[in-house]
Amino acid sequence: QVQMVESGGALVQAGGSLRLSCTASGSNIDHYNVGWFRQAPGKEREGIACIDQSGGRMFYDDSVKGRFTISRDNNSHTKNTVYLQMNSLKPEDTGMYYCAADPLPGASPGSWCGAPEGGYWGQGTQVTVSS
């Protein structure tokens, strides 16, 4: 069973930066698409950034495009960490951030971000951006 653990969430001022990390245990995730999902207060969860197995294809929601960067550590022995670099943060970026791995082969990162079904999910890390 794959377990995903997010870290790096914090309270930050608008315009600031944070880097979130998502580390998997129980199995390597180097052959899974992985994504970051955000749930703002009172809103549905949305996929904001997803990356394919190789790290060569990424999908970004329009709300974060140009400010957030997703990457994965495919050079390490474990290949089990995915990052979300968040720059120029805005108050509307506030929410709980989850990472999730898609175990189904062949799907695009955009598909995983748009319609995540099943998969392996973490418990989330809170990001709060003050104005």
mmCIF file of N, CA and C in Angstrom:
data_model
loop_
_atom_site.group_PDB
_atom_site.id
_atom_site.type_symbol
_atom_site.label_atom_id
_atom_site.label_comp_id
_atom_site.label_asym_id
_atom_site.label_seq_id
_atom_site.Cartn_x
_atom_site.Cartn_y
_atom_site.Cartn_z
ATOM 1 N N GLN A 1 0.839 -1.189 0.000
ATOM 2 C CA GLN A 1 0.000 0.000 0.000
ATOM 3 C C GLN A 1 0.884 1.252 0.000
ATOM 4 N N VAL A 2 0.583 2.154 -0.903
ATOM 5 C CA VAL A 2 1.345 3.394 -0.996
ATOM 6 C C VAL A 2 0.779 4.416 -0.014
ATOM 7 N N GLN A 3 1.649 5.048 0.735
ATOM 8 C CA GLN A 3 1.247 6.139 1.620
ATOM 9 C C GLN A 3 1.922 7.416 1.170
ATOM 10 N N MET A 4 1.132 8.479 1.072
ATOM 11 C CA MET A 4 1.639 9.770 0.632
ATOM 12 C C MET A 4 1.607 10.738 1.820
ATOM 13 N N VAL A 5 2.680 11.479 2.004
ATOM 14 C CA VAL A 5 2.760 12.435 3.103
ATOM 15 C C VAL A 5 3.213 13.782 2.558
ATOM 16 N N GLU A 6 2.377 14.799 2.775
ATOM 17 C CA GLU A 6 2.705 16.154 2.349
ATOM 18 C C GLU A 6 3.364 16.919 3.491
ATOM 19 N N SER A 7 4.199 17.884 3.127
ATOM 20 C CA SER A 7 4.808 18.770 4.109
ATOM 21 C C SER A 7 5.144 20.096 3.453
ATOM 22 N N GLY A 8 5.397 21.088 4.290
ATOM 23 C CA GLY A 8 5.829 22.382 3.776
ATOM 24 C C GLY A 8 4.797 23.481 3.861
ATOM 25 N N GLY A 9 3.568 23.137 4.220
ATOM 26 C CA GLY A 9 2.554 24.169 4.339
ATOM 27 C C GLY A 9 2.857 25.122 5.479
ATOM 28 N N ALA A 10 2.398 26.370 5.336
ATOM 29 C CA ALA A 10 2.697 27.386 6.349
ATOM 30 C C ALA A 10 1.821 28.604 6.123
ATOM 31 N N LEU A 11 1.938 29.543 7.045
ATOM 32 C CA LEU A 11 1.317 30.861 6.888
ATOM 33 C C LEU A 11 2.357 31.771 6.239
ATOM 34 N N VAL A 12 1.967 32.428 5.157
ATOM 35 C CA VAL A 12 2.907 33.277 4.428
ATOM 36 C C VAL A 12 2.177 34.524 3.951
ATOM 37 N N GLN A 13 2.905 35.607 3.795
ATOM 38 C CA GLN A 13 2.305 36.835 3.292
ATOM 39 C C GLN A 13 2.146 36.777 1.776
ATOM 40 N N ALA A 14 1.180 37.518 1.289
ATOM 41 C CA ALA A 14 0.982 37.609 -0.155
ATOM 42 C C ALA A 14 2.272 38.058 -0.826
ATOM 43 N N GLY A 15 2.570 37.435 -1.959
ATOM 44 C CA GLY A 15 3.804 37.716 -2.672
ATOM 45 C C GLY A 15 4.945 36.804 -2.290
ATOM 46 N N GLY A 16 4.761 36.050 -1.233
ATOM 47 C CA GLY A 16 5.806 35.160 -0.763
ATOM 48 C C GLY A 16 5.839 33.839 -1.517
ATOM 49 N N SER A 17 6.726 32.956 -1.058
ATOM 50 C CA SER A 17 6.926 31.664 -1.713
ATOM 51 C C SER A 17 6.916 30.543 -0.686
ATOM 52 N N LEU A 18 6.529 29.371 -1.146
ATOM 53 C CA LEU A 18 6.603 28.151 -0.351
ATOM 54 C C LEU A 18 6.960 27.000 -1.278
ATOM 55 N N ARG A 19 7.582 25.972 -0.716
ATOM 56 C CA ARG A 19 7.793 24.742 -1.464
ATOM 57 C C ARG A 19 7.173 23.597 -0.679
ATOM 58 N N LEU A 20 6.232 22.945 -1.309
ATOM 59 C CA LEU A 20 5.609 21.775 -0.720
ATOM 60 C C LEU A 20 6.315 20.514 -1.202
ATOM 61 N N SER A 21 6.375 19.521 -0.334
ATOM 62 C CA SER A 21 6.958 18.234 -0.687
ATOM 63 C C SER A 21 5.932 17.135 -0.456
ATOM 64 N N CYS A 22 6.005 16.134 -1.283
ATOM 65 C CA CYS A 22 5.133 14.965 -1.156
ATOM 66 C C CYS A 22 6.022 13.734 -1.260
ATOM 67 N N THR A 23 6.087 12.982 -0.190
ATOM 68 C CA THR A 23 6.942 11.804 -0.146
ATOM 69 C C THR A 23 6.093 10.546 -0.002
ATOM 70 N N ALA A 24 6.402 9.567 -0.823
ATOM 71 C CA ALA A 24 5.670 8.305 -0.798
ATOM 72 C C ALA A 24 6.475 7.239 -0.071
ATOM 73 N N SER A 25 5.778 6.345 0.576
ATOM 74 C CA SER A 25 6.403 5.186 1.204
ATOM 75 C C SER A 25 5.558 3.959 0.896
ATOM 76 N N GLY A 26 6.154 2.809 1.049
ATOM 77 C CA GLY A 26 5.434 1.566 0.794
ATOM 78 C C GLY A 26 5.667 1.023 -0.599
ATOM 79 N N SER A 27 5.951 1.898 -1.543
ATOM 80 C CA SER A 27 6.230 1.482 -2.912
ATOM 81 C C SER A 27 6.826 2.662 -3.665
ATOM 82 N N ASN A 28 7.606 2.381 -4.680
ATOM 83 C CA ASN A 28 8.093 3.462 -5.539
ATOM 84 C C ASN A 28 6.951 4.015 -6.384
ATOM 85 N N ILE A 29 6.959 5.305 -6.602
ATOM 86 C CA ILE A 29 5.922 5.946 -7.412
ATOM 87 C C ILE A 29 6.484 6.489 -8.712
ATOM 88 N N ASP A 30 7.659 6.019 -9.098
ATOM 89 C CA ASP A 30 8.294 6.559 -10.296
ATOM 90 C C ASP A 30 7.541 6.206 -11.567
ATOM 91 N N HIS A 31 6.584 5.281 -11.499
ATOM 92 C CA HIS A 31 5.808 4.948 -12.682
ATOM 93 C C HIS A 31 4.362 5.440 -12.578
ATOM 94 N N TYR A 32 4.110 6.371 -11.649
ATOM 95 C CA TYR A 32 2.773 6.939 -11.474
ATOM 96 C C TYR A 32 2.768 8.415 -11.873
ATOM 97 N N ASN A 33 1.676 8.857 -12.473
ATOM 98 C CA ASN A 33 1.414 10.289 -12.499
ATOM 99 C C ASN A 33 1.151 10.748 -11.059
ATOM 100 N N VAL A 34 1.577 11.960 -10.748
ATOM 101 C CA VAL A 34 1.334 12.507 -9.407
ATOM 102 C C VAL A 34 0.834 13.936 -9.554
ATOM 103 N N GLY A 35 -0.080 14.318 -8.688
ATOM 104 C CA GLY A 35 -0.618 15.667 -8.772
ATOM 105 C C GLY A 35 -0.779 16.327 -7.423
ATOM 106 N N TRP A 36 -0.890 17.643 -7.482
ATOM 107 C CA TRP A 36 -1.231 18.455 -6.314
ATOM 108 C C TRP A 36 -2.648 18.994 -6.501
ATOM 109 N N PHE A 37 -3.419 18.865 -5.444
ATOM 110 C CA PHE A 37 -4.822 19.276 -5.451
ATOM 111 C C PHE A 37 -5.049 20.232 -4.297
ATOM 112 N N ARG A 38 -5.902 21.213 -4.521
ATOM 113 C CA ARG A 38 -6.149 22.240 -3.513
ATOM 114 C C ARG A 38 -7.633 22.290 -3.190
ATOM 115 N N GLN A 39 -7.923 22.398 -1.903
ATOM 116 C CA GLN A 39 -9.306 22.608 -1.486
ATOM 117 C C GLN A 39 -9.374 23.858 -0.627
ATOM 118 N N ALA A 40 -9.962 24.903 -1.200
ATOM 119 C CA ALA A 40 -10.127 26.156 -0.485
ATOM 120 C C ALA A 40 -11.360 26.073 0.408
ATOM 121 N N PRO A 41 -11.436 26.884 1.438
ATOM 122 C CA PRO A 41 -12.594 26.844 2.330
ATOM 123 C C PRO A 41 -13.896 27.054 1.572
ATOM 124 N N GLY A 42 -14.836 26.135 1.746
ATOM 125 C CA GLY A 42 -16.138 26.247 1.116
ATOM 126 C C GLY A 42 -16.175 25.896 -0.360
ATOM 127 N N LYS A 43 -15.063 25.388 -0.880
ATOM 128 C CA LYS A 43 -15.008 25.062 -2.310
ATOM 129 C C LYS A 43 -14.644 23.604 -2.514
ATOM 130 N N GLU A 44 -14.886 23.131 -3.719
ATOM 131 C CA GLU A 44 -14.520 21.771 -4.057
ATOM 132 C C GLU A 44 -13.018 21.659 -4.295
ATOM 133 N N ARG A 45 -12.521 20.464 -4.117
ATOM 134 C CA ARG A 45 -11.119 20.209 -4.394
ATOM 135 C C ARG A 45 -10.852 20.328 -5.893
ATOM 136 N N GLU A 46 -9.730 20.919 -6.248
ATOM 137 C CA GLU A 46 -9.374 21.101 -7.663
ATOM 138 C C GLU A 46 -7.938 20.677 -7.893
ATOM 139 N N GLY A 47 -7.700 20.126 -9.063
ATOM 140 C CA GLY A 47 -6.347 19.757 -9.448
ATOM 141 C C GLY A 47 -5.622 20.973 -9.986
ATOM 142 N N ILE A 48 -4.477 21.310 -9.412
ATOM 143 C CA ILE A 48 -3.785 22.524 -9.827
ATOM 144 C C ILE A 48 -2.485 22.244 -10.560
ATOM 145 N N ALA A 49 -1.839 21.128 -10.313
ATOM 146 C CA ALA A 49 -0.582 20.815 -10.986
ATOM 147 C C ALA A 49 -0.370 19.314 -10.953
ATOM 148 N N CYS A 50 -0.090 18.740 -12.120
ATOM 149 C CA CYS A 50 0.143 17.303 -12.212
ATOM 150 C C CYS A 50 1.334 17.040 -13.118
ATOM 151 N N ILE A 51 2.010 15.921 -12.865
ATOM 152 C CA ILE A 51 3.223 15.603 -13.604
ATOM 153 C C ILE A 51 3.209 14.126 -13.973
ATOM 154 N N ASP A 52 3.763 13.811 -15.144
ATOM 155 C CA ASP A 52 3.749 12.414 -15.575
ATOM 156 C C ASP A 52 4.924 11.646 -14.971
ATOM 157 N N GLN A 53 4.997 10.355 -15.321
ATOM 158 C CA GLN A 53 5.992 9.482 -14.694
ATOM 159 C C GLN A 53 7.422 9.953 -14.933
ATOM 160 N N SER A 54 7.683 10.442 -16.133
ATOM 161 C CA SER A 54 9.048 10.817 -16.477
ATOM 162 C C SER A 54 9.437 12.196 -15.967
ATOM 163 N N GLY A 55 8.436 12.983 -15.615
ATOM 164 C CA GLY A 55 8.707 14.368 -15.239
ATOM 165 C C GLY A 55 8.784 15.298 -16.428
ATOM 166 N N GLY A 56 8.496 14.767 -17.623
ATOM 167 C CA GLY A 56 8.612 15.579 -18.822
ATOM 168 C C GLY A 56 7.345 16.290 -19.239
ATOM 169 N N ARG A 57 6.213 15.861 -18.744
ATOM 170 C CA ARG A 57 4.940 16.515 -19.075
ATOM 171 C C ARG A 57 4.258 16.977 -17.809
ATOM 172 N N MET A 58 3.831 18.237 -17.833
ATOM 173 C CA MET A 58 3.141 18.809 -16.700
ATOM 174 C C MET A 58 1.841 19.442 -17.146
ATOM 175 N N PHE A 59 0.912 19.497 -16.232
ATOM 176 C CA PHE A 59 -0.342 20.221 -16.437
ATOM 177 C C PHE A 59 -0.492 21.215 -15.301
ATOM 178 N N TYR A 60 -0.948 22.428 -15.632
ATOM 179 C CA TYR A 60 -1.223 23.443 -14.621
ATOM 180 C C TYR A 60 -2.601 24.035 -14.842
ATOM 181 N N ASP A 61 -3.312 24.229 -13.757
ATOM 182 C CA ASP A 61 -4.553 24.984 -13.828
ATOM 183 C C ASP A 61 -4.224 26.438 -14.138
ATOM 184 N N ASP A 62 -5.132 27.110 -14.826
ATOM 185 C CA ASP A 62 -4.888 28.500 -15.195
ATOM 186 C C ASP A 62 -4.621 29.388 -13.980
ATOM 187 N N SER A 63 -5.195 29.031 -12.851
ATOM 188 C CA SER A 63 -5.065 29.882 -11.673
ATOM 189 C C SER A 63 -3.649 29.915 -11.107
ATOM 190 N N VAL A 64 -2.818 28.922 -11.482
ATOM 191 C CA VAL A 64 -1.465 28.865 -10.925
ATOM 192 C C VAL A 64 -0.395 28.921 -12.001
ATOM 193 N N LYS A 65 -0.809 28.911 -13.258
ATOM 194 C CA LYS A 65 0.149 28.876 -14.362
ATOM 195 C C LYS A 65 1.066 30.092 -14.301
ATOM 196 N N GLY A 66 2.363 29.845 -14.407
ATOM 197 C CA GLY A 66 3.344 30.930 -14.361
ATOM 198 C C GLY A 66 3.823 31.253 -12.956
ATOM 199 N N ARG A 67 3.144 30.724 -11.944
ATOM 200 C CA ARG A 67 3.540 30.994 -10.553
ATOM 201 C C ARG A 67 3.985 29.727 -9.825
ATOM 202 N N PHE A 68 3.376 28.607 -10.150
ATOM 203 C CA PHE A 68 3.691 27.340 -9.487
ATOM 204 C C PHE A 68 4.460 26.433 -10.443
ATOM 205 N N THR A 69 5.345 25.609 -9.882
ATOM 206 C CA THR A 69 6.098 24.636 -10.667
ATOM 207 C C THR A 69 6.089 23.290 -9.947
ATOM 208 N N ILE A 70 5.648 22.279 -10.660
ATOM 209 C CA ILE A 70 5.677 20.928 -10.111
ATOM 210 C C ILE A 70 6.902 20.207 -10.658
ATOM 211 N N SER A 71 7.546 19.415 -9.821
ATOM 212 C CA SER A 71 8.709 18.650 -10.260
ATOM 213 C C SER A 71 8.768 17.366 -9.441
ATOM 214 N N ARG A 72 9.570 16.447 -9.941
ATOM 215 C CA ARG A 72 9.723 15.204 -9.197
ATOM 216 C C ARG A 72 11.177 14.795 -9.187
ATOM 217 N N ASP A 73 11.558 14.070 -8.159
ATOM 218 C CA ASP A 73 12.947 13.687 -7.963
ATOM 219 C C ASP A 73 13.162 12.333 -8.600
ATOM 220 N N ASN A 74 13.388 12.323 -9.912
ATOM 221 C CA ASN A 74 13.600 11.063 -10.614
ATOM 222 C C ASN A 74 15.074 10.681 -10.692
ATOM 223 N N ASN A 75 15.914 11.483 -10.069
ATOM 224 C CA ASN A 75 17.342 11.188 -10.122
ATOM 225 C C ASN A 75 17.844 10.492 -8.875
ATOM 226 N N SER A 76 17.002 10.460 -7.877
ATOM 227 C CA SER A 76 17.460 9.836 -6.646
ATOM 228 C C SER A 76 17.178 8.346 -6.665
ATOM 229 N N HIS A 77 17.751 7.642 -5.747
ATOM 230 C CA HIS A 77 17.576 6.197 -5.674
ATOM 231 C C HIS A 77 16.132 5.812 -5.395
ATOM 232 N N THR A 78 15.461 6.594 -4.581
ATOM 233 C CA THR A 78 14.105 6.234 -4.200
ATOM 234 C C THR A 78 13.065 6.752 -5.186
ATOM 235 N N LYS A 79 13.334 7.857 -5.867
ATOM 236 C CA LYS A 79 12.399 8.434 -6.851
ATOM 237 C C LYS A 79 11.011 8.603 -6.253
ATOM 238 N N ASN A 80 10.917 8.979 -5.009
ATOM 239 C CA ASN A 80 9.622 8.975 -4.342
ATOM 240 C C ASN A 80 9.165 10.334 -3.841
ATOM 241 N N THR A 81 9.677 11.417 -4.376
ATOM 242 C CA THR A 81 9.304 12.731 -3.890
ATOM 243 C C THR A 81 8.873 13.628 -5.037
ATOM 244 N N VAL A 82 7.777 14.313 -4.819
ATOM 245 C CA VAL A 82 7.265 15.291 -5.780
ATOM 246 C C VAL A 82 7.144 16.629 -5.059
ATOM 247 N N TYR A 83 7.509 17.701 -5.754
ATOM 248 C CA TYR A 83 7.537 19.026 -5.151
ATOM 249 C C TYR A 83 6.546 19.964 -5.846
ATOM 250 N N LEU A 84 6.135 20.974 -5.108
ATOM 251 C CA LEU A 84 5.362 22.072 -5.691
ATOM 252 C C LEU A 84 5.983 23.372 -5.207
ATOM 253 N N GLN A 85 6.669 24.054 -6.109
ATOM 254 C CA GLN A 85 7.241 25.367 -5.807
ATOM 255 C C GLN A 85 6.178 26.413 -6.088
ATOM 256 N N MET A 86 5.835 27.192 -5.086
ATOM 257 C CA MET A 86 4.768 28.183 -5.218
ATOM 258 C C MET A 86 5.348 29.571 -4.999
ATOM 259 N N ASN A 87 5.300 30.385 -6.033
ATOM 260 C CA ASN A 87 5.807 31.762 -5.968
ATOM 261 C C ASN A 87 4.658 32.751 -6.159
ATOM 262 N N SER A 88 4.919 33.992 -5.801
ATOM 263 C CA SER A 88 3.928 35.068 -5.956
ATOM 264 C C SER A 88 2.568 34.640 -5.394
ATOM 265 N N LEU A 89 2.579 34.137 -4.194
ATOM 266 C CA LEU A 89 1.357 33.612 -3.595
ATOM 267 C C LEU A 89 0.323 34.705 -3.378
ATOM 268 N N LYS A 90 -0.936 34.311 -3.542
ATOM 269 C CA LYS A 90 -2.066 35.222 -3.389
ATOM 270 C C LYS A 90 -2.988 34.701 -2.279
ATOM 271 N N PRO A 91 -3.771 35.567 -1.676
ATOM 272 C CA PRO A 91 -4.716 35.088 -0.651
ATOM 273 C C PRO A 91 -5.634 33.982 -1.164
ATOM 274 N N GLU A 92 -5.984 34.030 -2.447
ATOM 275 C CA GLU A 92 -6.859 32.989 -2.999
ATOM 276 C C GLU A 92 -6.173 31.640 -3.167
ATOM 277 N N ASP A 93 -4.872 31.574 -2.906
ATOM 278 C CA ASP A 93 -4.179 30.287 -2.895
ATOM 279 C C ASP A 93 -4.352 29.556 -1.569
ATOM 280 N N THR A 94 -4.967 30.208 -0.618
ATOM 281 C CA THR A 94 -5.191 29.588 0.693
ATOM 282 C C THR A 94 -6.034 28.329 0.569
ATOM 283 N N GLY A 95 -5.620 27.287 1.278
ATOM 284 C CA GLY A 95 -6.378 26.048 1.262
ATOM 285 C C GLY A 95 -5.552 24.889 1.755
ATOM 286 N N MET A 96 -6.183 23.726 1.774
ATOM 287 C CA MET A 96 -5.488 22.493 2.101
ATOM 288 C C MET A 96 -4.955 21.906 0.798
ATOM 289 N N TYR A 97 -3.689 21.560 0.810
ATOM 290 C CA TYR A 97 -3.038 21.034 -0.385
ATOM 291 C C TYR A 97 -2.761 19.542 -0.190
ATOM 292 N N TYR A 98 -3.245 18.764 -1.146
ATOM 293 C CA TYR A 98 -3.086 17.316 -1.118
ATOM 294 C C TYR A 98 -2.250 16.862 -2.316
ATOM 295 N N CYS A 99 -1.451 15.823 -2.113
ATOM 296 C CA CYS A 99 -0.831 15.183 -3.260
ATOM 297 C C CYS A 99 -1.469 13.808 -3.431
ATOM 298 N N ALA A 100 -1.468 13.360 -4.664
ATOM 299 C CA ALA A 100 -2.094 12.074 -4.961
ATOM 300 C C ALA A 100 -1.402 11.429 -6.146
ATOM 301 N N ALA A 101 -1.222 10.129 -6.070
ATOM 302 C CA ALA A 101 -0.590 9.351 -7.134
ATOM 303 C C ALA A 101 -1.649 8.537 -7.875
ATOM 304 N N ASP A 102 -1.534 8.543 -9.177
ATOM 305 C CA ASP A 102 -2.466 7.829 -10.051
ATOM 306 C C ASP A 102 -1.831 6.522 -10.491
ATOM 307 N N PRO A 103 -2.339 5.391 -10.020
ATOM 308 C CA PRO A 103 -1.681 4.127 -10.334
ATOM 309 C C PRO A 103 -2.035 3.555 -11.706
ATOM 310 N N LEU A 104 -2.964 4.208 -12.433
ATOM 311 C CA LEU A 104 -3.368 3.661 -13.722
ATOM 312 C C LEU A 104 -2.398 4.108 -14.806
ATOM 313 N N PRO A 105 -1.897 3.189 -15.610
ATOM 314 C CA PRO A 105 -0.943 3.569 -16.658
ATOM 315 C C PRO A 105 -1.646 4.242 -17.833
ATOM 316 N N GLY A 106 -0.937 5.095 -18.533
ATOM 317 C CA GLY A 106 -1.436 5.626 -19.794
ATOM 318 C C GLY A 106 -2.169 6.944 -19.718
ATOM 319 N N ALA A 107 -2.631 7.337 -18.534
ATOM 320 C CA ALA A 107 -3.371 8.596 -18.452
ATOM 321 C C ALA A 107 -2.413 9.781 -18.533
ATOM 322 N N SER A 108 -2.913 10.896 -19.038
ATOM 323 C CA SER A 108 -2.099 12.116 -19.100
ATOM 324 C C SER A 108 -2.165 12.837 -17.755
ATOM 325 N N PRO A 109 -1.183 13.677 -17.461
ATOM 326 C CA PRO A 109 -1.268 14.442 -16.216
ATOM 327 C C PRO A 109 -2.487 15.346 -16.177
ATOM 328 N N GLY A 110 -2.909 15.852 -17.329
ATOM 329 C CA GLY A 110 -4.109 16.678 -17.363
ATOM 330 C C GLY A 110 -5.349 15.906 -16.988
ATOM 331 N N SER A 111 -5.418 14.666 -17.414
ATOM 332 C CA SER A 111 -6.557 13.819 -17.064
ATOM 333 C C SER A 111 -6.591 13.559 -15.571
ATOM 334 N N TRP A 112 -5.426 13.316 -14.982
ATOM 335 C CA TRP A 112 -5.380 13.058 -13.546
ATOM 336 C C TRP A 112 -5.797 14.294 -12.760
ATOM 337 N N CYS A 113 -5.341 15.442 -13.172
ATOM 338 C CA CYS A 113 -5.731 16.679 -12.491
ATOM 339 C C CYS A 113 -7.219 16.965 -12.655
ATOM 340 N N GLY A 114 -7.755 16.654 -13.833
ATOM 341 C CA GLY A 114 -9.142 17.010 -14.095
ATOM 342 C C GLY A 114 -10.160 16.066 -13.490
ATOM 343 N N ALA A 115 -9.790 14.808 -13.382
ATOM 344 C CA ALA A 115 -10.768 13.818 -12.902
ATOM 345 C C ALA A 115 -10.070 12.710 -12.138
ATOM 346 N N PRO A 116 -9.575 13.020 -10.941
ATOM 347 C CA PRO A 116 -8.897 11.988 -10.168
ATOM 348 C C PRO A 116 -9.877 10.952 -9.632
ATOM 349 N N GLU A 117 -9.645 9.708 -9.944
ATOM 350 C CA GLU A 117 -10.483 8.620 -9.455
ATOM 351 C C GLU A 117 -9.582 7.627 -8.744
ATOM 352 N N GLY A 118 -9.925 7.341 -7.511
ATOM 353 C CA GLY A 118 -9.115 6.401 -6.752
ATOM 354 C C GLY A 118 -7.743 6.978 -6.472
ATOM 355 N N GLY A 119 -6.751 6.171 -6.601
ATOM 356 C CA GLY A 119 -5.389 6.617 -6.370
ATOM 357 C C GLY A 119 -5.022 6.636 -4.905
ATOM 358 N N TYR A 120 -3.831 7.147 -4.656
ATOM 359 C CA TYR A 120 -3.296 7.181 -3.302
ATOM 360 C C TYR A 120 -3.167 8.637 -2.868
ATOM 361 N N TRP A 121 -3.794 8.987 -1.761
ATOM 362 C CA TRP A 121 -3.891 10.372 -1.311
ATOM 363 C C TRP A 121 -3.219 10.560 0.045
ATOM 364 N N GLY A 122 -2.631 11.742 0.213
ATOM 365 C CA GLY A 122 -2.106 12.113 1.509
ATOM 366 C C GLY A 122 -3.169 12.802 2.345
ATOM 367 N N GLN A 123 -2.774 13.199 3.559
ATOM 368 C CA GLN A 123 -3.696 13.850 4.494
ATOM 369 C C GLN A 123 -3.756 15.356 4.299
ATOM 370 N N GLY A 124 -2.839 15.902 3.548
ATOM 371 C CA GLY A 124 -2.886 17.328 3.250
ATOM 372 C C GLY A 124 -1.968 18.156 4.123
ATOM 373 N N THR A 125 -1.613 19.322 3.609
ATOM 374 C CA THR A 125 -0.851 20.308 4.353
ATOM 375 C C THR A 125 -1.489 21.672 4.111
ATOM 376 N N GLN A 126 -1.632 22.472 5.166
ATOM 377 C CA GLN A 126 -2.364 23.725 5.082
ATOM 378 C C GLN A 126 -1.462 24.859 4.615
ATOM 379 N N VAL A 127 -1.953 25.593 3.627
ATOM 380 C CA VAL A 127 -1.286 26.807 3.164
ATOM 381 C C VAL A 127 -2.233 27.976 3.408
ATOM 382 N N THR A 128 -1.747 28.975 4.105
ATOM 383 C CA THR A 128 -2.540 30.173 4.359
ATOM 384 C C THR A 128 -1.758 31.387 3.899
ATOM 385 N N VAL A 129 -2.362 32.173 3.020
ATOM 386 C CA VAL A 129 -1.709 33.361 2.485
ATOM 387 C C VAL A 129 -2.455 34.580 3.002
ATOM 388 N N SER A 130 -1.762 35.409 3.750
ATOM 389 C CA SER A 130 -2.388 36.603 4.310
ATOM 390 C C SER A 130 -2.175 37.793 3.382
ATOM 391 N N SER A 131 -3.144 38.693 3.391
ATOM 392 C CA SER A 131 -3.050 39.857 2.509
ATOM 393 C C SER A 131 -2.339 41.013 3.188
#
